[in-house]
mmCIF file of C-alpha atoms in Angstrom:
data_model
loop_
_atom_site.group_PDB
_atom_site.id
_atom_site.type_symbol
_atom_site.label_atom_id
_atom_site.label_comp_id
_atom_site.label_asym_id
_atom_site.label_seq_id
_atom_site.Cartn_x
_atom_site.Cartn_y
_atom_site.Cartn_z
ATOM 1 C CA UNK A 30 0.397 -36.102 17.702
ATOM 2 C CA UNK A 31 4.039 -36.246 16.751
ATOM 3 C CA UNK A 32 6.661 -34.421 18.777
ATOM 4 C CA UNK A 33 7.234 -32.063 15.861
ATOM 5 C CA UNK A 34 3.540 -31.188 15.668
ATOM 6 C CA UNK A 35 3.322 -30.587 19.418
ATOM 7 C CA UNK A 36 6.353 -28.315 19.435
ATOM 8 C CA UNK A 37 5.748 -26.505 16.150
ATOM 9 C CA UNK A 38 1.985 -26.002 16.320
ATOM 10 C CA UNK A 39 1.689 -25.077 19.980
ATOM 11 C CA UNK A 40 -0.748 -22.151 20.472
ATOM 12 C CA UNK A 41 1.876 -20.536 22.698
ATOM 13 C CA UNK A 42 4.123 -19.924 19.662
ATOM 14 C CA UNK A 43 1.688 -17.320 18.329
ATOM 15 C CA UNK A 44 2.072 -15.419 21.598
ATOM 16 C CA UNK A 45 5.860 -15.322 21.473
ATOM 17 C CA UNK A 46 6.566 -18.224 23.851
ATOM 18 C CA UNK A 47 9.355 -20.324 22.383
ATOM 19 C CA UNK A 48 9.966 -24.033 22.926
ATOM 20 C CA UNK A 49 12.531 -23.588 25.716
ATOM 21 C CA UNK A 50 10.198 -21.300 27.646
ATOM 22 C CA UNK A 51 7.231 -23.625 27.152
ATOM 23 C CA UNK A 52 9.231 -26.623 28.360
ATOM 24 C CA UNK A 53 10.099 -24.624 31.473
ATOM 25 C CA UNK A 54 6.456 -23.701 32.052
ATOM 26 C CA UNK A 55 5.453 -27.361 31.665
ATOM 27 C CA UNK A 56 8.121 -28.433 34.139
ATOM 28 C CA UNK A 57 7.014 -25.865 36.739
ATOM 29 C CA UNK A 58 3.352 -26.804 36.688
ATOM 30 C CA UNK A 59 4.282 -30.496 36.888
ATOM 31 C CA UNK A 60 6.457 -29.859 39.949
ATOM 32 C CA UNK A 61 3.611 -27.851 41.454
ATOM 33 C CA UNK A 62 1.199 -30.732 40.832
ATOM 34 C CA UNK A 63 3.592 -33.299 42.308
ATOM 35 C CA UNK A 64 3.961 -31.301 45.523
ATOM 36 C CA UNK A 65 0.255 -30.490 45.680
ATOM 37 C CA UNK A 66 -0.745 -34.110 45.130
ATOM 38 C CA UNK A 67 1.614 -35.373 47.818
ATOM 39 C CA UNK A 68 0.311 -32.813 50.309
ATOM 40 C CA UNK A 69 -3.213 -34.074 49.587
ATOM 41 C CA UNK A 70 -2.010 -37.679 49.980
ATOM 42 C CA UNK A 71 -3.065 -38.570 46.438
ATOM 43 C CA UNK A 72 -1.687 -41.674 44.653
ATOM 44 C CA UNK A 73 0.860 -41.162 41.885
ATOM 45 C CA UNK A 74 -1.504 -42.236 39.067
ATOM 46 C CA UNK A 75 -3.924 -39.458 40.081
ATOM 47 C CA UNK A 76 -1.123 -36.894 40.097
ATOM 48 C CA UNK A 77 0.012 -38.208 36.729
ATOM 49 C CA UNK A 78 -3.500 -37.881 35.327
ATOM 50 C CA UNK A 79 -3.590 -34.234 36.401
ATOM 51 C CA UNK A 80 -0.293 -33.596 34.607
ATOM 52 C CA UNK A 81 -1.581 -35.209 31.413
ATOM 53 C CA UNK A 82 -4.806 -33.179 31.563
ATOM 54 C CA UNK A 83 -2.676 -30.035 31.772
ATOM 55 C CA UNK A 84 -0.571 -31.186 28.805
ATOM 56 C CA UNK A 85 -3.724 -31.800 26.779
ATOM 57 C CA UNK A 86 -5.070 -28.384 27.766
ATOM 58 C CA UNK A 87 -1.951 -26.435 26.821
ATOM 59 C CA UNK A 88 -1.564 -28.215 23.491
ATOM 60 C CA UNK A 89 -4.884 -26.499 22.670
ATOM 61 C CA UNK A 90 -4.556 -23.245 24.650
ATOM 62 C CA UNK A 91 -1.732 -20.733 24.970
ATOM 63 C CA UNK A 92 0.268 -20.342 28.154
ATOM 64 C CA UNK A 93 0.129 -16.595 27.571
ATOM 65 C CA UNK A 94 -3.628 -16.550 28.143
ATOM 66 C CA UNK A 95 -3.955 -18.835 31.152
ATOM 67 C CA UNK A 96 -2.440 -19.049 34.640
ATOM 68 C CA UNK A 97 -0.755 -22.462 34.617
ATOM 69 C CA UNK A 98 -1.010 -22.897 38.381
ATOM 70 C CA UNK A 99 -4.717 -22.119 38.370
ATOM 71 C CA UNK A 100 -5.242 -24.624 35.546
ATOM 72 C CA UNK A 101 -3.091 -27.170 37.379
ATOM 73 C CA UNK A 102 -5.111 -26.789 40.588
ATOM 74 C CA UNK A 103 -8.365 -27.323 38.701
ATOM 75 C CA UNK A 104 -6.832 -30.254 36.789
ATOM 76 C CA UNK A 105 -5.836 -32.005 40.007
ATOM 77 C CA UNK A 106 -9.329 -31.526 41.442
ATOM 78 C CA UNK A 107 -10.756 -33.045 38.236
ATOM 79 C CA UNK A 108 -8.225 -35.859 38.124
ATOM 80 C CA UNK A 109 -8.929 -36.846 41.711
ATOM 81 C CA UNK A 110 -12.624 -37.156 40.892
ATOM 82 C CA UNK A 111 -12.069 -39.076 37.654
ATOM 83 C CA UNK A 112 -9.647 -41.490 39.362
ATOM 84 C CA UNK A 113 -12.076 -42.035 42.244
ATOM 85 C CA UNK A 114 -9.690 -40.479 44.765
ATOM 86 C CA UNK A 115 -11.691 -37.270 45.189
ATOM 87 C CA UNK A 116 -10.659 -34.585 47.667
ATOM 88 C CA UNK A 117 -12.920 -31.756 48.898
ATOM 89 C CA UNK A 118 -12.450 -28.626 46.814
ATOM 90 C CA UNK A 119 -11.623 -26.480 49.839
ATOM 91 C CA UNK A 120 -8.821 -28.906 50.807
ATOM 92 C CA UNK A 121 -7.380 -28.642 47.301
ATOM 93 C CA UNK A 122 -7.612 -24.849 47.420
ATOM 94 C CA UNK A 123 -5.910 -24.589 50.813
ATOM 95 C CA UNK A 124 -3.046 -26.829 49.706
ATOM 96 C CA UNK A 125 -2.710 -24.890 46.451
ATOM 97 C CA UNK A 126 -2.567 -21.574 48.294
ATOM 98 C CA UNK A 127 0.105 -22.945 50.606
ATOM 99 C CA UNK A 128 2.425 -23.744 47.682
ATOM 100 C CA UNK A 129 1.506 -20.745 45.579
ATOM 101 C CA UNK A 130 1.875 -18.098 48.289
ATOM 102 C CA UNK A 131 4.359 -19.990 50.515
ATOM 103 C CA UNK A 132 2.162 -19.052 53.465
ATOM 104 C CA UNK A 133 -0.365 -20.840 55.660
ATOM 105 C CA UNK A 134 -3.941 -19.953 54.734
ATOM 106 C CA UNK A 135 -4.717 -18.576 58.210
ATOM 107 C CA UNK A 136 -1.906 -16.035 57.793
ATOM 108 C CA UNK A 137 -3.016 -15.138 54.276
ATOM 109 C CA UNK A 138 -6.447 -14.197 55.611
ATOM 110 C CA UNK A 139 -4.825 -11.249 57.395
ATOM 111 C CA UNK A 140 -3.041 -10.043 54.253
ATOM 112 C CA UNK A 141 -5.681 -10.415 51.547
ATOM 113 C CA UNK A 142 -9.237 -9.054 51.083
ATOM 114 C CA UNK A 143 -11.977 -10.625 53.169
ATOM 115 C CA UNK A 144 -13.511 -12.524 50.252
ATOM 116 C CA UNK A 145 -10.248 -13.593 48.605
ATOM 117 C CA UNK A 146 -10.758 -17.296 49.275
ATOM 118 C CA UNK A 147 -14.253 -17.271 47.791
ATOM 119 C CA UNK A 148 -12.930 -15.429 44.736
ATOM 120 C CA UNK A 149 -10.162 -18.001 44.348
ATOM 121 C CA UNK A 150 -12.699 -20.804 44.673
ATOM 122 C CA UNK A 151 -14.781 -19.285 41.864
ATOM 123 C CA UNK A 152 -11.723 -18.938 39.636
ATOM 124 C CA UNK A 153 -10.807 -22.599 40.116
ATOM 125 C CA UNK A 154 -14.380 -23.677 39.358
ATOM 126 C CA UNK A 155 -14.298 -21.579 36.179
ATOM 127 C CA UNK A 156 -10.938 -23.139 35.261
ATOM 128 C CA UNK A 157 -12.419 -26.592 35.814
ATOM 129 C CA UNK A 158 -15.220 -25.827 33.349
ATOM 130 C CA UNK A 159 -12.711 -24.434 30.849
ATOM 131 C CA UNK A 160 -10.642 -27.621 31.028
ATOM 132 C CA UNK A 161 -13.735 -29.759 30.526
ATOM 133 C CA UNK A 162 -14.905 -27.845 27.454
ATOM 134 C CA UNK A 163 -11.394 -27.592 25.994
ATOM 135 C CA UNK A 164 -10.907 -31.362 26.326
ATOM 136 C CA UNK A 165 -14.483 -32.137 25.218
ATOM 137 C CA UNK A 166 -15.079 -33.725 28.636
ATOM 138 C CA UNK A 167 -12.537 -36.471 27.852
ATOM 139 C CA UNK A 168 -10.759 -37.128 31.152
ATOM 140 C CA UNK A 169 -9.706 -40.724 30.642
ATOM 141 C CA UNK A 170 -5.941 -41.153 30.975
ATOM 142 C CA UNK A 171 -4.167 -44.494 30.647
ATOM 143 C CA UNK A 172 -0.791 -44.837 32.355
ATOM 144 C CA UNK A 173 2.177 -47.150 31.638
ATOM 145 C CA UNK A 174 2.255 -48.538 35.181
ATOM 146 C CA UNK A 175 -0.140 -51.393 34.369
ATOM 147 C CA UNK A 176 1.621 -52.672 31.229
ATOM 148 C CA UNK A 177 5.025 -52.246 32.883
ATOM 149 C CA UNK A 178 4.251 -54.298 35.979
ATOM 150 C CA UNK A 179 2.233 -56.894 34.039
ATOM 151 C CA UNK A 180 5.006 -57.674 31.546
ATOM 152 C CA UNK A 181 7.845 -57.653 34.080
ATOM 153 C CA UNK A 182 5.833 -59.855 36.453
ATOM 154 C CA UNK A 183 5.179 -62.311 33.643
ATOM 155 C CA UNK A 184 8.920 -62.489 32.984
ATOM 156 C CA UNK A 185 9.834 -62.837 36.658
ATOM 157 C CA UNK A 186 11.308 -59.328 36.884
ATOM 158 C CA UNK A 187 8.796 -57.729 39.211
ATOM 159 C CA UNK A 188 11.145 -57.439 42.209
ATOM 160 C CA UNK A 189 14.209 -56.022 40.542
ATOM 161 C CA UNK A 190 16.070 -52.744 40.170
ATOM 162 C CA UNK A 191 14.846 -52.788 36.581
ATOM 163 C CA UNK A 192 11.253 -52.223 37.686
ATOM 164 C CA UNK A 193 12.190 -49.549 40.212
ATOM 165 C CA UNK A 194 14.246 -47.572 37.725
ATOM 166 C CA UNK A 195 11.639 -47.938 34.973
ATOM 167 C CA UNK A 196 8.957 -46.610 37.327
ATOM 168 C CA UNK A 197 11.178 -43.667 38.193
ATOM 169 C CA UNK A 198 11.754 -42.915 34.497
ATOM 170 C CA UNK A 199 8.022 -43.009 33.851
ATOM 171 C CA UNK A 200 7.446 -40.510 36.655
ATOM 172 C CA UNK A 201 10.063 -38.219 35.116
ATOM 173 C CA UNK A 202 8.471 -38.704 31.705
ATOM 174 C CA UNK A 203 5.206 -37.238 32.974
ATOM 175 C CA UNK A 204 6.892 -33.843 32.802
ATOM 176 C CA UNK A 205 7.204 -34.169 29.014
ATOM 177 C CA UNK A 206 4.834 -34.516 26.063
ATOM 178 C CA UNK A 207 5.299 -38.306 25.823
ATOM 179 C CA UNK A 208 1.704 -38.991 26.885
ATOM 180 C CA UNK A 209 0.539 -36.923 23.898
ATOM 181 C CA UNK A 210 2.692 -38.918 21.479
ATOM 182 C CA UNK A 211 2.623 -42.575 22.548
ATOM 183 C CA UNK A 212 0.407 -45.281 23.994
ATOM 184 C CA UNK A 213 1.000 -46.449 27.589
ATOM 185 C CA UNK A 214 2.582 -49.788 26.633
ATOM 186 C CA UNK A 215 5.005 -47.987 24.313
ATOM 187 C CA UNK A 216 6.117 -45.632 27.095
ATOM 188 C CA UNK A 217 6.546 -48.630 29.391
ATOM 189 C CA UNK A 218 8.713 -50.387 26.807
ATOM 190 C CA UNK A 219 10.914 -47.325 26.326
ATOM 191 C CA UNK A 220 11.344 -46.963 30.081
ATOM 192 C CA UNK A 221 12.366 -50.622 30.445
ATOM 193 C CA UNK A 222 14.810 -50.334 27.548
ATOM 194 C CA UNK A 223 16.474 -47.240 29.035
ATOM 195 C CA UNK A 224 16.484 -48.714 32.542
ATOM 196 C CA UNK A 225 18.152 -51.909 31.307
ATOM 197 C CA UNK A 226 20.740 -49.902 29.386
ATOM 198 C CA UNK A 227 21.454 -47.741 32.441
ATOM 199 C CA UNK A 228 21.819 -50.810 34.669
ATOM 200 C CA UNK A 229 23.893 -52.600 31.991
ATOM 201 C CA UNK A 230 21.366 -55.409 32.183
ATOM 202 C CA UNK A 231 21.231 -57.886 29.303
ATOM 203 C CA UNK A 232 17.613 -58.629 28.354
ATOM 204 C CA UNK A 233 18.480 -60.789 25.331
ATOM 205 C CA UNK A 234 17.489 -63.998 27.117
ATOM 206 C CA UNK A 235 13.947 -62.631 27.472
ATOM 207 C CA UNK A 236 13.288 -63.212 23.798
ATOM 208 C CA UNK A 237 9.699 -61.994 23.695
ATOM 209 C CA UNK A 238 9.961 -58.977 25.981
ATOM 210 C CA UNK A 239 9.385 -56.325 23.304
ATOM 211 C CA UNK A 240 6.605 -58.349 21.700
ATOM 212 C CA UNK A 241 4.960 -58.479 25.111
ATOM 213 C CA UNK A 242 4.995 -54.688 25.148
ATOM 214 C CA UNK A 243 3.713 -54.586 21.536
ATOM 215 C CA UNK A 244 6.211 -51.878 20.661
ATOM 216 C CA UNK A 245 8.473 -51.567 17.620
ATOM 217 C CA UNK A 246 12.235 -50.939 17.962
ATOM 218 C CA UNK A 247 11.835 -47.472 16.406
ATOM 219 C CA UNK A 248 9.178 -46.421 18.935
ATOM 220 C CA UNK A 249 11.101 -47.918 21.864
ATOM 221 C CA UNK A 250 14.227 -46.001 20.887
ATOM 222 C CA UNK A 251 12.280 -42.757 20.401
ATOM 223 C CA UNK A 252 10.679 -43.018 23.848
ATOM 224 C CA UNK A 253 14.018 -43.924 25.457
ATOM 225 C CA UNK A 254 15.762 -40.976 23.785
ATOM 226 C CA UNK A 255 13.141 -38.536 25.015
ATOM 227 C CA UNK A 256 13.318 -39.981 28.533
ATOM 228 C CA UNK A 257 17.093 -39.634 28.413
ATOM 229 C CA UNK A 258 16.709 -35.917 27.714
ATOM 230 C CA UNK A 259 14.972 -35.538 31.075
ATOM 231 C CA UNK A 260 17.691 -37.306 33.077
#
């Protein structure tokens, strides 16, 4: 999908949620997922997959009709399984409750109904099924990390500030709709381009760098511009 299609045709528009509000909602569930994933000691690619699953879900479903944090919790549980870094559901639920309620689960048990945890568990399981059917059971997510490290290693740039900054830009980019618009190698190319520009690093002597990424100048600039908006 193009950026225009994603922003203009979002189901949330029909429910009165404008672009600025939707961007904010996307940012909050991504931050929630980042914190939740780190608490569960999950690798960054798994956390990133959960974010992309949420993006794919909300490009098809309205924010007005679904609790984004509930969907995010279910998405992380799914992502962890699909990336072969599975965590027990109860562990995911406890960590989610900690961030959502800002209280330890043992303390919450004194404040909420006796069966609240079981009810929450059922809601997350239902959300998991909703994500699966909405996405037609397509959970495969490709990330730019592989193309980025492969190309920079080939060019002898694997232990440089360029790689570190590009990785950081990619992590920031997860909070946008880039993964719905571009292929992983194109996002990697845009991140390298912006990182080099930020570091004032001349890449002209690496004549084939953009061919290695298989990305056109127009696409590279588009990705870089959208990443810049997040900085």
